[in-house]
PDB file of C-alpha atoms in Angstrom:
ATOM      1  CA  MET A  24      86.875  97.232 100.505  1.00  0.00           C
ATOM      2  CA  PHE A  25      83.957  99.625 100.941  1.00  0.00           C
ATOM      3  CA  VAL A  26      83.778 100.972 104.437  1.00  0.00           C
ATOM      4  CA  LYS A  27      80.913 103.409 105.587  1.00  0.00           C
ATOM      5  CA  GLU A  28      82.012 105.786 108.448  1.00  0.00           C
ATOM      6  CA  ALA A  29      79.199 107.453 110.619  1.00  0.00           C
ATOM      7  CA  GLY A  30      78.369 108.580 113.978  1.00  0.00           C
ATOM      8  CA  ASN A  31      80.888 111.145 116.100  1.00  0.00           C
ATOM      9  CA  GLN A  32      84.452 110.907 114.700  1.00  0.00           C
ATOM     10  CA  SER A  33      85.549 112.033 117.983  1.00  0.00           C
ATOM     11  CA  GLY A  34      83.952 108.943 119.793  1.00  0.00           C
ATOM     12  CA  GLN A  35      85.472 105.763 120.471  1.00  0.00           C
ATOM     13  CA  LEU A  36      85.754 103.496 117.525  1.00  0.00           C
ATOM     14  CA  LEU A  37      83.053 100.850 116.919  1.00  0.00           C
ATOM     15  CA  VAL A  38      83.465  98.309 114.015  1.00  0.00           C
ATOM     16  CA  PHE A  39      80.358  96.433 112.877  1.00  0.00           C
ATOM     17  CA  LEU A  40      80.981  93.294 110.646  1.00  0.00           C
ATOM     18  CA  HIS A  41      78.070  91.588 109.018  1.00  0.00           C
ATOM     19  CA  GLY A  42      77.262  87.875 108.210  1.00  0.00           C
ATOM     20  CA  GLY A  43      77.795  86.101 104.987  1.00  0.00           C
ATOM     21  CA  GLY A  44      75.180  87.179 101.972  1.00  0.00           C
ATOM     22  CA  VAL A  45      74.207  90.353 103.262  1.00  0.00           C
ATOM     23  CA  SER A  46      76.225  93.818 103.784  1.00  0.00           C
ATOM     24  CA  GLY A  47      76.569  96.410 106.087  1.00  0.00           C
ATOM     25  CA  TRP A  48      73.150  97.561 105.946  1.00  0.00           C
ATOM     26  CA  MET A  49      72.085  94.658 108.256  1.00  0.00           C
ATOM     27  CA  TRP A  50      73.573  97.121 111.171  1.00  0.00           C
ATOM     28  CA  ASN A  51      71.092 100.002 110.289  1.00  0.00           C
ATOM     29  CA  GLN A  52      69.201  99.717 113.582  1.00  0.00           C
ATOM     30  CA  GLN A  53      72.576  99.938 115.543  1.00  0.00           C
ATOM     31  CA  LEU A  54      73.970 102.937 113.761  1.00  0.00           C
ATOM     32  CA  GLU A  55      71.356 105.137 115.405  1.00  0.00           C
ATOM     33  CA  PHE A  56      71.756 103.703 118.533  1.00  0.00           C
ATOM     34  CA  PHE A  57      75.107 103.918 118.731  1.00  0.00           C
ATOM     35  CA  ASN A  58      75.863 107.171 116.925  1.00  0.00           C
ATOM     36  CA  HIS A  59      77.686 108.678 119.640  1.00  0.00           C
ATOM     37  CA  TYR A  60      80.698 106.417 118.610  1.00  0.00           C
ATOM     38  CA  HIS A  61      83.112 106.675 115.706  1.00  0.00           C
ATOM     39  CA  LEU A  62      81.240 103.945 113.540  1.00  0.00           C
ATOM     40  CA  LEU A  63      82.970 101.986 110.877  1.00  0.00           C
ATOM     41  CA  VAL A  64      80.816  99.396 108.836  1.00  0.00           C
ATOM     42  CA  PRO A  65      82.404  97.778 105.944  1.00  0.00           C
ATOM     43  CA  ASP A  66      80.931  95.852 103.333  1.00  0.00           C
ATOM     44  CA  LEU A  67      83.240  92.724 103.035  1.00  0.00           C
ATOM     45  CA  PRO A  68      84.888  91.402  99.812  1.00  0.00           C
ATOM     46  CA  GLY A  69      82.330  90.318  97.592  1.00  0.00           C
ATOM     47  CA  HIS A  70      79.479  91.616  99.334  1.00  0.00           C
ATOM     48  CA  GLY A  71      77.516  94.807  98.777  1.00  0.00           C
ATOM     49  CA  GLN A  72      79.593  97.845  97.737  1.00  0.00           C
ATOM     50  CA  SER A  73      82.592  95.638  97.720  1.00  0.00           C
ATOM     51  CA  ARG A  74      81.099  92.983  95.446  1.00  0.00           C
ATOM     52  CA  GLU A  75      83.999  93.716  92.953  1.00  0.00           C
ATOM     53  CA  GLU A  76      86.725  92.194  95.188  1.00  0.00           C
ATOM     54  CA  ASN A  77      85.718  88.669  93.899  1.00  0.00           C
ATOM     55  CA  VAL A  78      88.482  86.680  96.302  1.00  0.00           C
ATOM     56  CA  PHE A  79      87.493  86.127  99.822  1.00  0.00           C
ATOM     57  CA  SER A  80      89.375  84.871 102.670  1.00  0.00           C
ATOM     58  CA  ILE A  81      88.611  85.401 106.409  1.00  0.00           C
ATOM     59  CA  ARG A  82      92.515  85.929 106.877  1.00  0.00           C
ATOM     60  CA  ASP A  83      93.048  88.336 104.461  1.00  0.00           C
ATOM     61  CA  THR A  84      89.663  90.291 105.415  1.00  0.00           C
ATOM     62  CA  ALA A  85      91.075  90.371 109.160  1.00  0.00           C
ATOM     63  CA  GLU A  86      94.424  91.843 107.882  1.00  0.00           C
ATOM     64  CA  LYS A  87      92.465  94.815 105.573  1.00  0.00           C
ATOM     65  CA  LEU A  88      90.385  95.571 108.718  1.00  0.00           C
ATOM     66  CA  ILE A  89      93.346  95.755 110.972  1.00  0.00           C
ATOM     67  CA  LYS A  90      94.851  98.297 108.849  1.00  0.00           C
ATOM     68  CA  TRP A  91      91.390 100.144 108.728  1.00  0.00           C
ATOM     69  CA  ILE A  92      91.192 100.126 112.681  1.00  0.00           C
ATOM     70  CA  LYS A  93      94.885 101.261 113.030  1.00  0.00           C
ATOM     71  CA  VAL A  94      94.375 104.272 110.870  1.00  0.00           C
ATOM     72  CA  LYS A  95      91.097 105.576 112.321  1.00  0.00           C
ATOM     73  CA  ASN A  96      92.210 104.715 115.926  1.00  0.00           C
ATOM     74  CA  SER A  97      93.995 107.295 118.055  1.00  0.00           C
ATOM     75  CA  ASP A  98      94.490 105.624 121.367  1.00  0.00           C
ATOM     76  CA  LYS A  99      90.626 105.402 121.730  1.00  0.00           C
ATOM     77  CA  LYS A 100      88.864 102.580 123.213  1.00  0.00           C
ATOM     78  CA  VAL A 101      88.135 100.020 120.217  1.00  0.00           C
ATOM     79  CA  VAL A 102      84.958  97.898 120.291  1.00  0.00           C
ATOM     80  CA  VAL A 103      84.822  95.351 117.373  1.00  0.00           C
ATOM     81  CA  VAL A 104      81.227  93.219 116.807  1.00  0.00           C
ATOM     82  CA  GLY A 105      80.650  90.714 114.368  1.00  0.00           C
ATOM     83  CA  PHE A 106      77.584  88.473 113.251  1.00  0.00           C
ATOM     84  CA  SER A 107      78.472  84.564 111.928  1.00  0.00           C
ATOM     85  CA  LEU A 108      80.963  85.284 109.083  1.00  0.00           C
ATOM     86  CA  GLY A 109      81.716  88.858 110.707  1.00  0.00           C
ATOM     87  CA  ALA A 110      82.290  87.279 114.053  1.00  0.00           C
ATOM     88  CA  GLN A 111      84.910  84.707 112.556  1.00  0.00           C
ATOM     89  CA  ILE A 112      86.539  87.531 111.312  1.00  0.00           C
ATOM     90  CA  VAL A 113      86.386  89.174 114.780  1.00  0.00           C
ATOM     91  CA  VAL A 114      88.194  86.212 116.184  1.00  0.00           C
ATOM     92  CA  GLU A 115      90.666  86.150 113.236  1.00  0.00           C
ATOM     93  CA  ILE A 116      91.364  89.795 114.136  1.00  0.00           C
ATOM     94  CA  LEU A 117      92.116  89.064 117.811  1.00  0.00           C
ATOM     95  CA  HIS A 118      94.380  85.999 116.712  1.00  0.00           C
ATOM     96  CA  GLN A 119      96.150  88.525 114.298  1.00  0.00           C
ATOM     97  CA  GLU A 120      96.528  91.679 116.877  1.00  0.00           C
ATOM     98  CA  PRO A 121      95.990  90.437 120.142  1.00  0.00           C
ATOM     99  CA  ASP A 122      96.547  93.783 121.425  1.00  0.00           C
ATOM    100  CA  LEU A 123      94.176  95.973 119.344  1.00  0.00           C
ATOM    101  CA  VAL A 124      90.953  95.401 120.599  1.00  0.00           C
ATOM    102  CA  ASP A 125      89.669  96.239 124.028  1.00  0.00           C
ATOM    103  CA  TYR A 126      85.945  94.915 123.576  1.00  0.00           C
ATOM    104  CA  ALA A 127      84.940  92.191 120.929  1.00  0.00           C
ATOM    105  CA  MET A 128      81.291  90.835 120.589  1.00  0.00           C
ATOM    106  CA  VAL A 129      81.272  87.608 119.031  1.00  0.00           C
ATOM    107  CA  ASN A 130      77.939  86.578 117.623  1.00  0.00           C
ATOM    108  CA  SER A 131      76.963  83.213 116.478  1.00  0.00           C
ATOM    109  CA  ALA A 132      80.581  82.366 115.233  1.00  0.00           C
ATOM    110  CA  LEU A 133      81.259  78.745 114.029  1.00  0.00           C
ATOM    111  CA  VAL A 134      84.741  77.614 115.087  1.00  0.00           C
ATOM    112  CA  ARG A 135      84.119  73.785 114.582  1.00  0.00           C
ATOM    113  CA  PRO A 136      84.983  72.673 110.923  1.00  0.00           C
ATOM    114  CA  ASN A 137      82.834  70.644 108.973  1.00  0.00           C
ATOM    115  CA  PRO A 138      84.977  69.020 106.223  1.00  0.00           C
ATOM    116  CA  ILE A 139      82.162  66.609 104.802  1.00  0.00           C
ATOM    117  CA  LEU A 140      79.962  69.535 104.305  1.00  0.00           C
ATOM    118  CA  HIS A 141      82.980  71.664 102.894  1.00  0.00           C
ATOM    119  CA  SER A 142      83.535  69.328  99.950  1.00  0.00           C
ATOM    120  CA  LEU A 143      79.971  69.481  98.910  1.00  0.00           C
ATOM    121  CA  ILE A 144      79.695  72.886  98.732  1.00  0.00           C
ATOM    122  CA  ASN A 145      81.222  73.662  95.225  1.00  0.00           C
ATOM    123  CA  PRO A 146      79.052  71.229  93.519  1.00  0.00           C
ATOM    124  CA  MET A 147      75.705  72.263  95.752  1.00  0.00           C
ATOM    125  CA  ILE A 148      76.207  75.828  94.938  1.00  0.00           C
ATOM    126  CA  LYS A 149      76.614  75.524  91.253  1.00  0.00           C
ATOM    127  CA  SER A 150      73.696  73.053  91.004  1.00  0.00           C
ATOM    128  CA  THR A 151      71.322  75.595  92.697  1.00  0.00           C
ATOM    129  CA  SER A 152      72.807  79.068  92.199  1.00  0.00           C
ATOM    130  CA  PHE A 153      69.966  79.919  89.945  1.00  0.00           C
ATOM    131  CA  LEU A 154      67.800  79.380  93.129  1.00  0.00           C
ATOM    132  CA  ILE A 155      69.742  83.026  94.207  1.00  0.00           C
ATOM    133  CA  LYS A 156      67.951  84.815  91.296  1.00  0.00           C
ATOM    134  CA  ASN A 157      64.663  83.574  92.385  1.00  0.00           C
ATOM    135  CA  ARG A 158      62.420  86.180  94.230  1.00  0.00           C
ATOM    136  CA  THR A 159      60.388  83.407  96.054  1.00  0.00           C
ATOM    137  CA  PHE A 160      63.240  81.621  97.059  1.00  0.00           C
ATOM    138  CA  ALA A 161      65.121  84.837  98.353  1.00  0.00           C
ATOM    139  CA  ARG A 162      61.551  85.466 100.571  1.00  0.00           C
ATOM    140  CA  LEU A 163      61.900  82.042 102.031  1.00  0.00           C
ATOM    141  CA  GLN A 164      65.768  82.723 102.759  1.00  0.00           C
ATOM    142  CA  SER A 165      64.934  86.410 104.266  1.00  0.00           C
ATOM    143  CA  LYS A 166      62.685  84.771 106.579  1.00  0.00           C
ATOM    144  CA  GLU A 167      65.247  82.516 107.946  1.00  0.00           C
ATOM    145  CA  LEU A 168      67.528  85.205 108.589  1.00  0.00           C
ATOM    146  CA  TYR A 169      64.929  87.720 110.105  1.00  0.00           C
ATOM    147  CA  ILE A 170      65.331  89.944 107.186  1.00  0.00           C
ATOM    148  CA  ASN A 171      62.109  92.565 107.244  1.00  0.00           C
ATOM    149  CA  GLU A 172      60.209  93.943 104.406  1.00  0.00           C
ATOM    150  CA  GLY A 173      62.465  97.213 104.382  1.00  0.00           C
ATOM    151  CA  ASN A 174      65.826  95.187 103.902  1.00  0.00           C
ATOM    152  CA  PHE A 175      64.288  92.450 101.735  1.00  0.00           C
ATOM    153  CA  GLU A 176      64.910  94.426  98.377  1.00  0.00           C
ATOM    154  CA  ALA A 177      68.227  95.134  99.200  1.00  0.00           C
ATOM    155  CA  TYR A 178      69.054  91.537 100.153  1.00  0.00           C
ATOM    156  CA  PHE A 179      67.480  90.350  96.989  1.00  0.00           C
ATOM    157  CA  GLN A 180      69.454  92.466  94.607  1.00  0.00           C
ATOM    158  CA  GLU A 181      72.869  91.869  96.407  1.00  0.00           C
ATOM    159  CA  SER A 182      71.952  88.167  96.443  1.00  0.00           C
ATOM    160  CA  LYS A 183      71.548  88.306  92.558  1.00  0.00           C
ATOM    161  CA  LYS A 184      74.841  90.238  92.137  1.00  0.00           C
ATOM    162  CA  MET A 185      76.955  88.379  94.187  1.00  0.00           C
ATOM    163  CA  ARG A 186      79.184  85.788  92.027  1.00  0.00           C
ATOM    164  CA  THR A 187      78.776  82.301  92.328  1.00  0.00           C
ATOM    165  CA  GLU A 188      82.744  81.492  92.673  1.00  0.00           C
ATOM    166  CA  THR A 189      82.555  84.217  95.583  1.00  0.00           C
ATOM    167  CA  LEU A 190      79.566  82.467  97.382  1.00  0.00           C
ATOM    168  CA  ILE A 191      81.696  79.348  97.036  1.00  0.00           C
ATOM    169  CA  GLN A 192      84.654  80.726  98.664  1.00  0.00           C
ATOM    170  CA  VAL A 193      82.742  82.444 101.642  1.00  0.00           C
ATOM    171  CA  LEU A 194      80.977  79.309 102.470  1.00  0.00           C
ATOM    172  CA  GLN A 195      84.190  77.358 102.453  1.00  0.00           C
ATOM    173  CA  GLU A 196      85.984  79.658 104.480  1.00  0.00           C
ATOM    174  CA  ASN A 197      82.986  79.683 106.826  1.00  0.00           C
ATOM    175  CA  MET A 198      82.691  75.798 107.136  1.00  0.00           C
ATOM    176  CA  THR A 199      86.429  75.382 107.723  1.00  0.00           C
ATOM    177  CA  TYR A 200      87.432  78.099 110.086  1.00  0.00           C
ATOM    178  CA  THR A 201      89.073  77.023 113.278  1.00  0.00           C
ATOM    179  CA  LEU A 202      89.671  78.691 116.855  1.00  0.00           C
ATOM    180  CA  PRO A 203      92.974  79.962 116.746  1.00  0.00           C
ATOM    181  CA  GLY A 204      95.712  78.531 119.016  1.00  0.00           C
ATOM    182  CA  ASN A 205      96.659  81.772 120.425  1.00  0.00           C
ATOM    183  CA  PHE A 206      92.919  83.118 120.856  1.00  0.00           C
ATOM    184  CA  SER A 207      93.535  83.479 124.908  1.00  0.00           C
ATOM    185  CA  GLN A 208      96.239  85.811 124.417  1.00  0.00           C
ATOM    186  CA  ALA A 209      94.238  88.231 122.951  1.00  0.00           C
ATOM    187  CA  LYS A 210      93.905  91.348 125.349  1.00  0.00           C
ATOM    188  CA  ALA A 211      90.092  92.289 124.793  1.00  0.00           C
ATOM    189  CA  GLU A 212      87.255  91.520 126.998  1.00  0.00           C
ATOM    190  CA  ILE A 213      84.919  89.395 124.966  1.00  0.00           C
ATOM    191  CA  LEU A 214      81.224  88.475 124.820  1.00  0.00           C
ATOM    192  CA  VAL A 215      80.230  85.220 123.154  1.00  0.00           C
ATOM    193  CA  THR A 216      76.387  85.181 122.074  1.00  0.00           C
ATOM    194  CA  VAL A 217      74.263  82.646 120.443  1.00  0.00           C
ATOM    195  CA  GLY A 218      70.543  82.265 119.921  1.00  0.00           C
ATOM    196  CA  GLU A 219      68.468  79.880 121.886  1.00  0.00           C
ATOM    197  CA  LYS A 220      67.261  78.158 118.563  1.00  0.00           C
ATOM    198  CA  GLU A 221      70.573  77.936 117.077  1.00  0.00           C
ATOM    199  CA  LYS A 222      71.903  74.544 115.670  1.00  0.00           C
ATOM    200  CA  GLY A 223      73.777  72.571 118.335  1.00  0.00           C
ATOM    201  CA  ILE A 224      77.202  72.834 116.716  1.00  0.00           C
ATOM    202  CA  MET A 225      76.891  76.857 117.056  1.00  0.00           C
ATOM    203  CA  ARG A 226      76.096  76.258 120.641  1.00  0.00           C
ATOM    204  CA  LYS A 227      79.316  73.897 120.944  1.00  0.00           C
ATOM    205  CA  SER A 228      81.361  76.695 119.231  1.00  0.00           C
ATOM    206  CA  ALA A 229      80.057  79.523 121.328  1.00  0.00           C
ATOM    207  CA  GLU A 230      80.995  77.145 124.422  1.00  0.00           C
ATOM    208  CA  ASP A 231      84.510  76.733 122.967  1.00  0.00           C
ATOM    209  CA  LEU A 232      85.068  80.402 122.489  1.00  0.00           C
ATOM    210  CA  VAL A 233      84.187  80.835 126.212  1.00  0.00           C
ATOM    211  CA  GLN A 234      86.223  78.088 127.268  1.00  0.00           C
ATOM    212  CA  ALA A 235      89.486  79.382 125.442  1.00  0.00           C
ATOM    213  CA  HIS A 236      89.782  82.853 126.735  1.00  0.00           C
ATOM    214  CA  PRO A 237      90.069  83.981 130.531  1.00  0.00           C
ATOM    215  CA  ALA A 238      88.523  87.116 129.827  1.00  0.00           C
ATOM    216  CA  SER A 239      85.227  85.868 127.850  1.00  0.00           C
ATOM    217  CA  ASN A 240      81.478  85.425 129.013  1.00  0.00           C
ATOM    218  CA  GLY A 241      78.616  83.827 127.002  1.00  0.00           C
ATOM    219  CA  ILE A 242      75.150  84.653 126.732  1.00  0.00           C
ATOM    220  CA  ILE A 243      72.053  83.078 124.925  1.00  0.00           C
ATOM    221  CA  PHE A 244      69.562  85.357 123.340  1.00  0.00           C
ATOM    222  CA  PRO A 245      66.091  83.662 124.263  1.00  0.00           C
ATOM    223  CA  GLN A 246      63.714  82.652 121.484  1.00  0.00           C
ATOM    224  CA  VAL A 247      65.826  83.515 118.527  1.00  0.00           C
ATOM    225  CA  GLY A 248      67.845  81.658 115.842  1.00  0.00           C
ATOM    226  CA  HIS A 249      70.466  82.714 113.572  1.00  0.00           C
ATOM    227  CA  GLY A 250      70.407  86.576 113.283  1.00  0.00           C
ATOM    228  CA  ILE A 251      69.915  88.112 116.560  1.00  0.00           C
ATOM    229  CA  PRO A 252      70.822  91.706 115.343  1.00  0.00           C
ATOM    230  CA  LEU A 253      67.876  91.884 112.914  1.00  0.00           C
ATOM    231  CA  ALA A 254      65.376  89.795 114.886  1.00  0.00           C
ATOM    232  CA  ASN A 255      65.701  91.788 118.159  1.00  0.00           C
ATOM    233  CA  PRO A 256      67.501  94.861 117.591  1.00  0.00           C
ATOM    234  CA  ASP A 257      66.427  96.413 120.894  1.00  0.00           C
ATOM    235  CA  LEU A 258      67.817  93.667 122.803  1.00  0.00           C
ATOM    236  CA  PHE A 259      70.826  93.478 120.858  1.00  0.00           C
ATOM    237  CA  ASN A 260      71.630  97.139 121.195  1.00  0.00           C
ATOM    238  CA  ARG A 261      70.589  97.059 124.888  1.00  0.00           C
ATOM    239  CA  THR A 262      73.249  94.107 125.595  1.00  0.00           C
ATOM    240  CA  LEU A 263      75.962  95.802 123.413  1.00  0.00           C
ATOM    241  CA  ASP A 264      75.517  98.878 125.372  1.00  0.00           C
ATOM    242  CA  ALA A 265      75.337  97.566 128.743  1.00  0.00           C
ATOM    243  CA  TRP A 266      78.390  95.258 128.570  1.00  0.00           C
ATOM    244  CA  VAL A 267      80.638  97.753 126.929  1.00  0.00           C
ATOM    245  CA  ASN A 268      79.819 100.095 129.889  1.00  0.00           C
ATOM    246  CA  LYS A 269      79.932  97.628 132.403  1.00  0.00           C
ATOM    247  CA  GLN A 270      76.314  97.666 133.373  1.00  0.00           C
ATOM    248  CA  PRO A 271      74.175  94.778 134.230  1.00  0.00           C
ATOM    249  CA  LEU A 272      73.075  92.787 131.146  1.00  0.00           C
ATOM    250  CA  PRO A 273      69.210  92.808 130.349  1.00  0.00           C
ATOM    251  CA  GLU A 274      67.313  90.217 132.556  1.00  0.00           C
ATOM    252  CA  GLU A 275      65.946  88.199 129.444  1.00  0.00           C
ATOM    253  CA  LEU A 276      69.438  86.739 128.829  1.00  0.00           C
ATOM    254  CA  ARG A 277      70.647  83.682 129.866  1.00  0.00           C
ATOM    255  CA  LEU A 278      74.078  82.356 130.501  1.00  0.00           C
ATOM    256  CA  LEU A 279      75.976  79.943 128.329  1.00  0.00           C
TER     257      LEU A 279
END
């Protein structure tokens, strides 16, 4: 798995995990803001520069990242941030290694499985996969994901190169992930976030996560759907920075 390293290697460890269908570039506007940290930004299996890894599972990806974090961490504070699919992997890391992470920011993580939709993913993706290679369709999708013009070409080219079988695996993993039973045992302080305009199941998933862990807090990003790091990077960065440093969160936010 390709992992980009950036920032100050003597700083505290900060790991950014991207969502499905994009890659590490989605965090470009975070890397400069947090460049005093030792930054790890992987391309998840099947995505970006890890596209040749054509088998994807949340569990196995979490295992690989745990090994990376242990190699790079030397008794420094560990902050792990994930969005969507990446946020599910953050939850899985907390499940597999409850003592590894100090701060975890879980953005738009689905933890309420949808078995009906899961059964439809395979035929649906196979019958519509040609759309992924269509630039007009990609434009429409990019707007839903808050992908700006500067990132569109990277998004489009990576989407075209993703294997159909990998995309099916990613979506099936995403749709069936369940909140682990030992989630409450993770030692991390956890910030759970959701966009105000996200689907109801995402809000309910965020509530489930907050209720399941005694050291978790939930916030709502106003006037945004699924894609806060790209939609409003300034607010996202200020929120993460304030939370990790135990400062008051931006006034624009609402409690979950």
